PDB file of C-alpha atoms in Angstrom:
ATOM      1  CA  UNK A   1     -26.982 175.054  65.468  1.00 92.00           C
ATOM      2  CA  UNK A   2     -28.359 178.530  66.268  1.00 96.00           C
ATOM      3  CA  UNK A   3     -32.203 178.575  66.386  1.00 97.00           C
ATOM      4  CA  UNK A   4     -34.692 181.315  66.866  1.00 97.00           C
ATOM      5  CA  UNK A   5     -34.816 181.108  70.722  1.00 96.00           C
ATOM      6  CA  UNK A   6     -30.978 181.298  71.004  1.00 97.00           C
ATOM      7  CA  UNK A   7     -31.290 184.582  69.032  1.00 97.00           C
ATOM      8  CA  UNK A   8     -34.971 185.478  71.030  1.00 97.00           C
ATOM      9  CA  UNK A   9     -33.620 184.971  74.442  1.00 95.00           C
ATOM     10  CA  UNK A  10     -30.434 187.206  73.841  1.00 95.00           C
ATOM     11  CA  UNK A  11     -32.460 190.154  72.565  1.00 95.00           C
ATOM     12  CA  UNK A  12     -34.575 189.687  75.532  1.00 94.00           C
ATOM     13  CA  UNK A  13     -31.908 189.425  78.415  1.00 92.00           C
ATOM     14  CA  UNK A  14     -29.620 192.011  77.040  1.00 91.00           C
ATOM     15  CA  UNK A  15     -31.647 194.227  75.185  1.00 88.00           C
ATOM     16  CA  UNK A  16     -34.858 195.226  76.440  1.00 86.00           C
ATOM     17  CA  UNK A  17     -37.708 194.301  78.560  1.00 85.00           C
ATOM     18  CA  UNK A  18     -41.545 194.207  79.065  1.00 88.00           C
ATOM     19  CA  UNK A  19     -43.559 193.254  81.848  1.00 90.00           C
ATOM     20  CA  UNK A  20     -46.361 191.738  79.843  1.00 90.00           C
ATOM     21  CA  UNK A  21     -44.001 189.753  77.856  1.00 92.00           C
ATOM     22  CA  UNK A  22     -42.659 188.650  81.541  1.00 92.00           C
ATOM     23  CA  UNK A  23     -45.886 187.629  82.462  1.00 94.00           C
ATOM     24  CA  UNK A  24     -46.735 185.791  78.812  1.00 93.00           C
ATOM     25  CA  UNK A  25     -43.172 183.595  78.793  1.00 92.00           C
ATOM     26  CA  UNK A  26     -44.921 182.826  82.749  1.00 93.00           C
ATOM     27  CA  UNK A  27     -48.109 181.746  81.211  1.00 93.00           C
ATOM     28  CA  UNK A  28     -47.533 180.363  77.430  1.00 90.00           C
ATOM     29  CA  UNK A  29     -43.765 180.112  76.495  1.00 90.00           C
ATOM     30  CA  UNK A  30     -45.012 179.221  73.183  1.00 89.00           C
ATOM     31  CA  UNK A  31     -46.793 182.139  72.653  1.00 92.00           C
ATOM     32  CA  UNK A  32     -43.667 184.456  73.358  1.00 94.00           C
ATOM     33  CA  UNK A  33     -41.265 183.216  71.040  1.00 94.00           C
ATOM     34  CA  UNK A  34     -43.927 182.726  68.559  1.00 93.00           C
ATOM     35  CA  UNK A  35     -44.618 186.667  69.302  1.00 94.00           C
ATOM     36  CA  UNK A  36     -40.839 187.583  69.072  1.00 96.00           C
ATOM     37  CA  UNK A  37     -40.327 185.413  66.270  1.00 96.00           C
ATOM     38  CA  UNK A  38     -42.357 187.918  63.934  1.00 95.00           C
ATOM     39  CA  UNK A  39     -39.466 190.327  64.953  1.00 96.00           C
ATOM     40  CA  UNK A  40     -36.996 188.476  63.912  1.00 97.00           C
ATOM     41  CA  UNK A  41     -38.092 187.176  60.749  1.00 96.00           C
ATOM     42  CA  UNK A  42     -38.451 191.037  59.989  1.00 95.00           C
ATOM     43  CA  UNK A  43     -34.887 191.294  61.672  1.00 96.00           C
ATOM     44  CA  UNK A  44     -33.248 188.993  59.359  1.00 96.00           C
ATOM     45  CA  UNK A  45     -34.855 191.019  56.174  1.00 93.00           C
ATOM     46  CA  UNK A  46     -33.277 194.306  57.696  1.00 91.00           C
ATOM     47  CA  UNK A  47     -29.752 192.419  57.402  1.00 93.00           C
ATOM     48  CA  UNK A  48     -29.829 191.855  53.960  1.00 86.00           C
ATOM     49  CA  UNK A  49     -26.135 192.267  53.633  1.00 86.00           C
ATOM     50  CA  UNK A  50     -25.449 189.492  56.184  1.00 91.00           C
ATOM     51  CA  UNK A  51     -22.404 187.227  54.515  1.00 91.00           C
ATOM     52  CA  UNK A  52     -24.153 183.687  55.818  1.00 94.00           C
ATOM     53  CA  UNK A  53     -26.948 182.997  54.258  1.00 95.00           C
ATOM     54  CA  UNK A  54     -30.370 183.228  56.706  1.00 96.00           C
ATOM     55  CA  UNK A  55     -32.168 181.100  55.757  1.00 96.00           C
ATOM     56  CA  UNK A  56     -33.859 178.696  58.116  1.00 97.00           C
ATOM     57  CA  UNK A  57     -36.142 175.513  59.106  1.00 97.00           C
ATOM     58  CA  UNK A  58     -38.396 174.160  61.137  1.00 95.00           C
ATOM     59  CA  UNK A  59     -37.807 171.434  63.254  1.00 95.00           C
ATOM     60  CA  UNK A  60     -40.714 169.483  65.161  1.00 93.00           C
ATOM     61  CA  UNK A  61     -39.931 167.802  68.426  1.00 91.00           C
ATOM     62  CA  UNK A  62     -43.165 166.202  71.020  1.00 91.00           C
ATOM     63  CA  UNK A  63     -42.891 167.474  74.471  1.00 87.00           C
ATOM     64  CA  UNK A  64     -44.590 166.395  77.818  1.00 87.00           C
ATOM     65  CA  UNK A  65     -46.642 169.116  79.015  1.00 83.00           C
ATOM     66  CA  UNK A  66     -49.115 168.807  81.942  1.00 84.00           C
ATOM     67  CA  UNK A  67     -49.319 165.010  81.277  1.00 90.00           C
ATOM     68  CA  UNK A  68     -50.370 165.599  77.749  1.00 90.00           C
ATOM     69  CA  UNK A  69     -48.109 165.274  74.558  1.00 91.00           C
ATOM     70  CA  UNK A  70     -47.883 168.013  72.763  1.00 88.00           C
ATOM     71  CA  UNK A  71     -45.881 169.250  69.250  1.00 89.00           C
ATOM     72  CA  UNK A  72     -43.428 172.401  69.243  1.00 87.00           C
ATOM     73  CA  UNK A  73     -42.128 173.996  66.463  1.00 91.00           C
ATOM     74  CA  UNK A  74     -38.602 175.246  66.694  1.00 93.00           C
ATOM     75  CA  UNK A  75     -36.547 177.695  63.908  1.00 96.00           C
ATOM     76  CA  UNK A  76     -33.443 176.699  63.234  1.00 97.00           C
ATOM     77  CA  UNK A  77     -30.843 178.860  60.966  1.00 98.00           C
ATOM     78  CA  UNK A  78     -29.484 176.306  58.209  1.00 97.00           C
ATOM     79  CA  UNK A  79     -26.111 177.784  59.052  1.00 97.00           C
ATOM     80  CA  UNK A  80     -23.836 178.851  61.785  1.00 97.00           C
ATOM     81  CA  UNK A  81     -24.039 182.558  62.797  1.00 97.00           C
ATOM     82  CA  UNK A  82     -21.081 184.289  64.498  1.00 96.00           C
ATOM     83  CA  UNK A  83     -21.775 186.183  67.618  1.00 96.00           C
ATOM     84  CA  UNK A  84     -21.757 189.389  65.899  1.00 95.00           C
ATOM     85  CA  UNK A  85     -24.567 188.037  63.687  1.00 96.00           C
ATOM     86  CA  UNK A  86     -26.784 186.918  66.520  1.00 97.00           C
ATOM     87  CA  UNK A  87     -26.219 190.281  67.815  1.00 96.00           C
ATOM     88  CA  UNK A  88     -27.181 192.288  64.918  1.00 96.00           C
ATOM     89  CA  UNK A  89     -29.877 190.261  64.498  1.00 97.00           C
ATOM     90  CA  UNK A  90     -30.831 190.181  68.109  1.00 96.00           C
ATOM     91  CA  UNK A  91     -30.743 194.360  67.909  1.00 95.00           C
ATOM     92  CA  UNK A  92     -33.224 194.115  65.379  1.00 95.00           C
ATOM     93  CA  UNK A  93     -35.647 192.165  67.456  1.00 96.00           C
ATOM     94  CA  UNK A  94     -34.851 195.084  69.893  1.00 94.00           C
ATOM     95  CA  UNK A  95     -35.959 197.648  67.537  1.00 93.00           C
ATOM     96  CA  UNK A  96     -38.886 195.819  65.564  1.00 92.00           C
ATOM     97  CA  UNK A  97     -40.114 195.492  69.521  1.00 92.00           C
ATOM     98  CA  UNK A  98     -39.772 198.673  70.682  1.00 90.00           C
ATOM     99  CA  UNK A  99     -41.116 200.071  67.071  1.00 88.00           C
ATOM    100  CA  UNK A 100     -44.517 198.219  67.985  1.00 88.00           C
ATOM    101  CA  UNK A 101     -44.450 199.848  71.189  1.00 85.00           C
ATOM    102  CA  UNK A 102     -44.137 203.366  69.905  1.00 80.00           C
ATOM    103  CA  UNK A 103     -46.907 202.601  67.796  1.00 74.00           C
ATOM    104  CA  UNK A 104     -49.040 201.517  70.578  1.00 71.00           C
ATOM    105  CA  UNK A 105     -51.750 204.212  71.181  1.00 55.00           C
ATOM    106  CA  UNK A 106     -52.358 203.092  75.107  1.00 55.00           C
ATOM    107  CA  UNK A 107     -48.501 203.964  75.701  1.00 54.00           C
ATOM    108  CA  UNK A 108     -49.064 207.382  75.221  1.00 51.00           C
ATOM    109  CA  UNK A 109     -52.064 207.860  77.816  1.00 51.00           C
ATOM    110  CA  UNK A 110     -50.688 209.639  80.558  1.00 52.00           C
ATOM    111  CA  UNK A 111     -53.608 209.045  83.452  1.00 48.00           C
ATOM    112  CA  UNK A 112     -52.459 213.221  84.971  1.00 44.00           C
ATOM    113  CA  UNK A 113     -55.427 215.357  85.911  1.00 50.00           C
ATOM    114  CA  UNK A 114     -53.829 218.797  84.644  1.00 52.00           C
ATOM    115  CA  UNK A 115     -54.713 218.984  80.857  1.00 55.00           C
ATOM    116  CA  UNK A 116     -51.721 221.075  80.007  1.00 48.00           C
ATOM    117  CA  UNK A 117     -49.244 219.442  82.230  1.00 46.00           C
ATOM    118  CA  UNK A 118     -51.087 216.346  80.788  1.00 53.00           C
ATOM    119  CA  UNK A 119     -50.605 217.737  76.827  1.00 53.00           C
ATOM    120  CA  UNK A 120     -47.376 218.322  77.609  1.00 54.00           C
ATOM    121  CA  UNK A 121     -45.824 215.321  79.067  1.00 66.00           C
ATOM    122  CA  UNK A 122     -47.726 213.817  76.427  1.00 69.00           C
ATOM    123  CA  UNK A 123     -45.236 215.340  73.834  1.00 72.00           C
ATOM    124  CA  UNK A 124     -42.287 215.261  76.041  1.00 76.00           C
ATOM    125  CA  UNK A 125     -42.552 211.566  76.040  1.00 76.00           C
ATOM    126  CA  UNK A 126     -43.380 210.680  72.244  1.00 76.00           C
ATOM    127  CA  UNK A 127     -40.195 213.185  71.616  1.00 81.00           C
ATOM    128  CA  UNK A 128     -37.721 211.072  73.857  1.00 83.00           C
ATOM    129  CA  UNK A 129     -38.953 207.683  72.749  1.00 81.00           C
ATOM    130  CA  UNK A 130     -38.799 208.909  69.005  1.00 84.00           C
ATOM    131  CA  UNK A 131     -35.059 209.754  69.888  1.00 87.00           C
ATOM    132  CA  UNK A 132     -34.200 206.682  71.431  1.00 84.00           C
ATOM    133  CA  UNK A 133     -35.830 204.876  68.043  1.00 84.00           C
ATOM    134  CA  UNK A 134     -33.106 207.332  66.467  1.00 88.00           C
ATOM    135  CA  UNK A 135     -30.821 205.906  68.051  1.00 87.00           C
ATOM    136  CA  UNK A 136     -31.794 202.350  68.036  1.00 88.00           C
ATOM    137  CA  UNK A 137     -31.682 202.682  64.499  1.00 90.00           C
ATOM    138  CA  UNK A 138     -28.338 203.933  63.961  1.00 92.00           C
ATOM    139  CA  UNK A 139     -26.948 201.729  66.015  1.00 89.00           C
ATOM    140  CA  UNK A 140     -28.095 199.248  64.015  1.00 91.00           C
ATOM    141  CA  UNK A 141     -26.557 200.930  61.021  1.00 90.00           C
ATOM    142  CA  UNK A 142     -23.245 201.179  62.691  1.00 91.00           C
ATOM    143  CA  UNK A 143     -23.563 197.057  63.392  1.00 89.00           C
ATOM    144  CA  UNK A 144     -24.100 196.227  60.481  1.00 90.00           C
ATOM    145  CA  UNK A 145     -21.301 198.799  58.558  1.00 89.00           C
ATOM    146  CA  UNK A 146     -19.081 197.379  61.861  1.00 90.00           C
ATOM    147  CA  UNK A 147     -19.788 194.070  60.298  1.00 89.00           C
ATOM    148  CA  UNK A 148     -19.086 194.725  56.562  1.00 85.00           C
ATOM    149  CA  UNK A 149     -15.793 196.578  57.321  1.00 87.00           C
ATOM    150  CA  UNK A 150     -14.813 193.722  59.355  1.00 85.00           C
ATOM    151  CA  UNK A 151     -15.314 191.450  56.104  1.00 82.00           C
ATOM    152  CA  UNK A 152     -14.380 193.435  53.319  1.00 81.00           C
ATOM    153  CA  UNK A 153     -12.243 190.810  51.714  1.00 80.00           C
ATOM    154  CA  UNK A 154     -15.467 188.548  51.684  1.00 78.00           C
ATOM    155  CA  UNK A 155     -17.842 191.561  50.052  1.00 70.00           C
ATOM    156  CA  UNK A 156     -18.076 190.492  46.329  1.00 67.00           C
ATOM    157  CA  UNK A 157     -17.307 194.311  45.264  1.00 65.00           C
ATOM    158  CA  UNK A 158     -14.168 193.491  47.004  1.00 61.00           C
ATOM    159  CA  UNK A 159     -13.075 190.589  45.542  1.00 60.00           C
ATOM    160  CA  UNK A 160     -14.924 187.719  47.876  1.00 55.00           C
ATOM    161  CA  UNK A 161     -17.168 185.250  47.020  1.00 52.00           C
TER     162      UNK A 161
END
């Protein structure tokens, strides 16, 4: 049974990391995977040529929680997922994340008194983070063509199901 944390926490240990997520899995585990679960519902549309079929539940289990009971909502794939599924899907957590951060407008304000030096670093850095998207993305690409050639005899072009 591979659920949405299993995939969550892989992403997390092994493929990036953020100190505010650090301090929200601290303060409201909840709240993290439910944040990180976005990514990976967007993750598992990006691998739209995955050979098991995505698809997924939920699954409510109670909890004890400060001395109060409280419900928790887990996502659980209706089918097993190899490792190299996980990880494809984990990369695309990895990239939907670091996508978001790109985007975020309070990344890119350099507190540096000179306004040129300031301009420049400015671009410097929004050139080497869209290159490492670049890259992010075609390694994703090369995952998921890694995966496909690995399976050919179960592509339906090729004669599988």
């Amino acid at each position: 049974m591979v659920t949405f944390k299993n995939i969550l926490d892989r992403a997390y240990t092994t493929l990036f990391t953020d100190y505010k997520l650090d301090k929200l899995v601290q303060v409201d585990e909840q709240a993290f995977y439910d944040f990180l679960g976005g990514f990976l519902v967007n993750s598992t549309d990006i691998f739209d040529s995955c050979l098991t079929d995505l698809s997924y539940h939920e699954e409510t289990r109670v909890i004890k929680k400060d001395n109060k009971l409280i419900t928790v909502t887990d996502y659980v794939f209706d089918n097993e997922l190899t490792s190299k599924e996980i990880y494809i899907l984990s990369l695309g957590v990895a990239l939907g994340w670091y996508k978001k951060q790109l985007d975020d407008v309070t990344q890119f304000k350099l507190h540096l008194s000179n306004k040129d030096f300031k301009s420049y670093s400015e671009q410097q850095n929004l050139q080497r983070r869209l290159e490492r998207l670049g890259a992010m993305e075609e390694d994703l690409s090369e995952e998921i063509q890694k995966y496909q050639i690995a399976n050919l005899n179960k592509l339906p072009y090729f004669g599988g199901a």
